[in-house]
Structure formats: C-alpha cells, structure tokens
Coordinates of C-alpha atoms in Angstrom, one line a residue:
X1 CA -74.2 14.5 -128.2
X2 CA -77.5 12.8 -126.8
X3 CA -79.4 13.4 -124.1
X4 CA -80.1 10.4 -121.5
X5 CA -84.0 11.1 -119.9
X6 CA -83.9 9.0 -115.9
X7 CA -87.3 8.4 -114.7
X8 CA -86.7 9.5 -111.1
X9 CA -89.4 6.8 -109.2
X10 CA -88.2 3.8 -111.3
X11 CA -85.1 4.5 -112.7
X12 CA -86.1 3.3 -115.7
X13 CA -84.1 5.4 -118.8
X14 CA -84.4 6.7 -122.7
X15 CA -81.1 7.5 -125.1
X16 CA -82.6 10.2 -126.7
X17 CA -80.9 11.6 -130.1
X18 CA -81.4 15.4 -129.7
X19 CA -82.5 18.4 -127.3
X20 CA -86.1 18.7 -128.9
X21 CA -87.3 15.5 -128.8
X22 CA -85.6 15.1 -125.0
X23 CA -88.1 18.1 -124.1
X24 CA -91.0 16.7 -126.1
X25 CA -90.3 12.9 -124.3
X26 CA -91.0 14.8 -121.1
X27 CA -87.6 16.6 -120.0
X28 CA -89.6 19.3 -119.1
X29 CA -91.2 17.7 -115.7
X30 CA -87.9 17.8 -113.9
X31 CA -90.1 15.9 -111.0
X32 CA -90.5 13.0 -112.8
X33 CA -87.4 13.1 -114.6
X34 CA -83.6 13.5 -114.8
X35 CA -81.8 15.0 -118.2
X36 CA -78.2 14.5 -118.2
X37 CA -75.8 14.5 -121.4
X38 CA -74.4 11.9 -122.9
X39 CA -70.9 11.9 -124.9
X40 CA -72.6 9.4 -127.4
X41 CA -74.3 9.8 -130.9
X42 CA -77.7 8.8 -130.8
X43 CA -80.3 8.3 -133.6
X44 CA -83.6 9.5 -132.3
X45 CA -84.6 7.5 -129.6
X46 CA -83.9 3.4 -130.1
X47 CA -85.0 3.1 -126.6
X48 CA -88.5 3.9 -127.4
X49 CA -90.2 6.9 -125.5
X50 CA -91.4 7.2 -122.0
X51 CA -95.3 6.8 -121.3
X52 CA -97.4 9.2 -120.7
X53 CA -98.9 6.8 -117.6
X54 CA -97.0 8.0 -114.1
X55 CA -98.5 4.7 -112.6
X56 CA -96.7 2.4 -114.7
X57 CA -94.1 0.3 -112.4
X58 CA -91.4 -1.0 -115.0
X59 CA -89.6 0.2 -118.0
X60 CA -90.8 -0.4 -121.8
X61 CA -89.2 0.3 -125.4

C-alpha cells in the first residue's frame, strides 16, 4: 500500500512509499493537500517530494 499526496491548487501529485514519509512530505496541511491510498507498492517516493514553496505554479521530481 502507498499513499498518493494531490496538491489541491495545482494538481500536481507524489507516489509516496509509506504513512510516515506521506506526513513528513506534508500530508499534514490538508489545505494544501489531498492523501488518498493507493493499491500499489511504492519504494519511497520516485516522484520526488513536494516543495516547501506554496508559490510554485507547476509540478517538479
């Protein structure tokens, strides 16, 4: 099971491998972002990790 982190303003979106390093990415700040589950096996997070900068416009890895 991985967890699938949705930026809410750009849509942009992180595969990330387990609960812990969901919440670290930013999980937490359910206004910014979604957490949903995904029926997948993830390794960490090959998507990179969300910045930390809410005026960034598109997505990164």
């Amino acid at each position: 099971m991985a967890w699938l982190l949705r930026e809410r303003v750009t849509g942009c979106e992180w595969r990330i491998g387990d609960s812990d390093l969901a919440w670290e990415a930013g999980g937490y700040d359910t206004a910014r972002f979604e957490l949903h589950v995904l029926d997948e096996d993830v390794t960490g997070a090959p998507d990179g990790l969300p910045s930390f900068r809410r005026t960034s416009a598109a997505c990164s890895s």
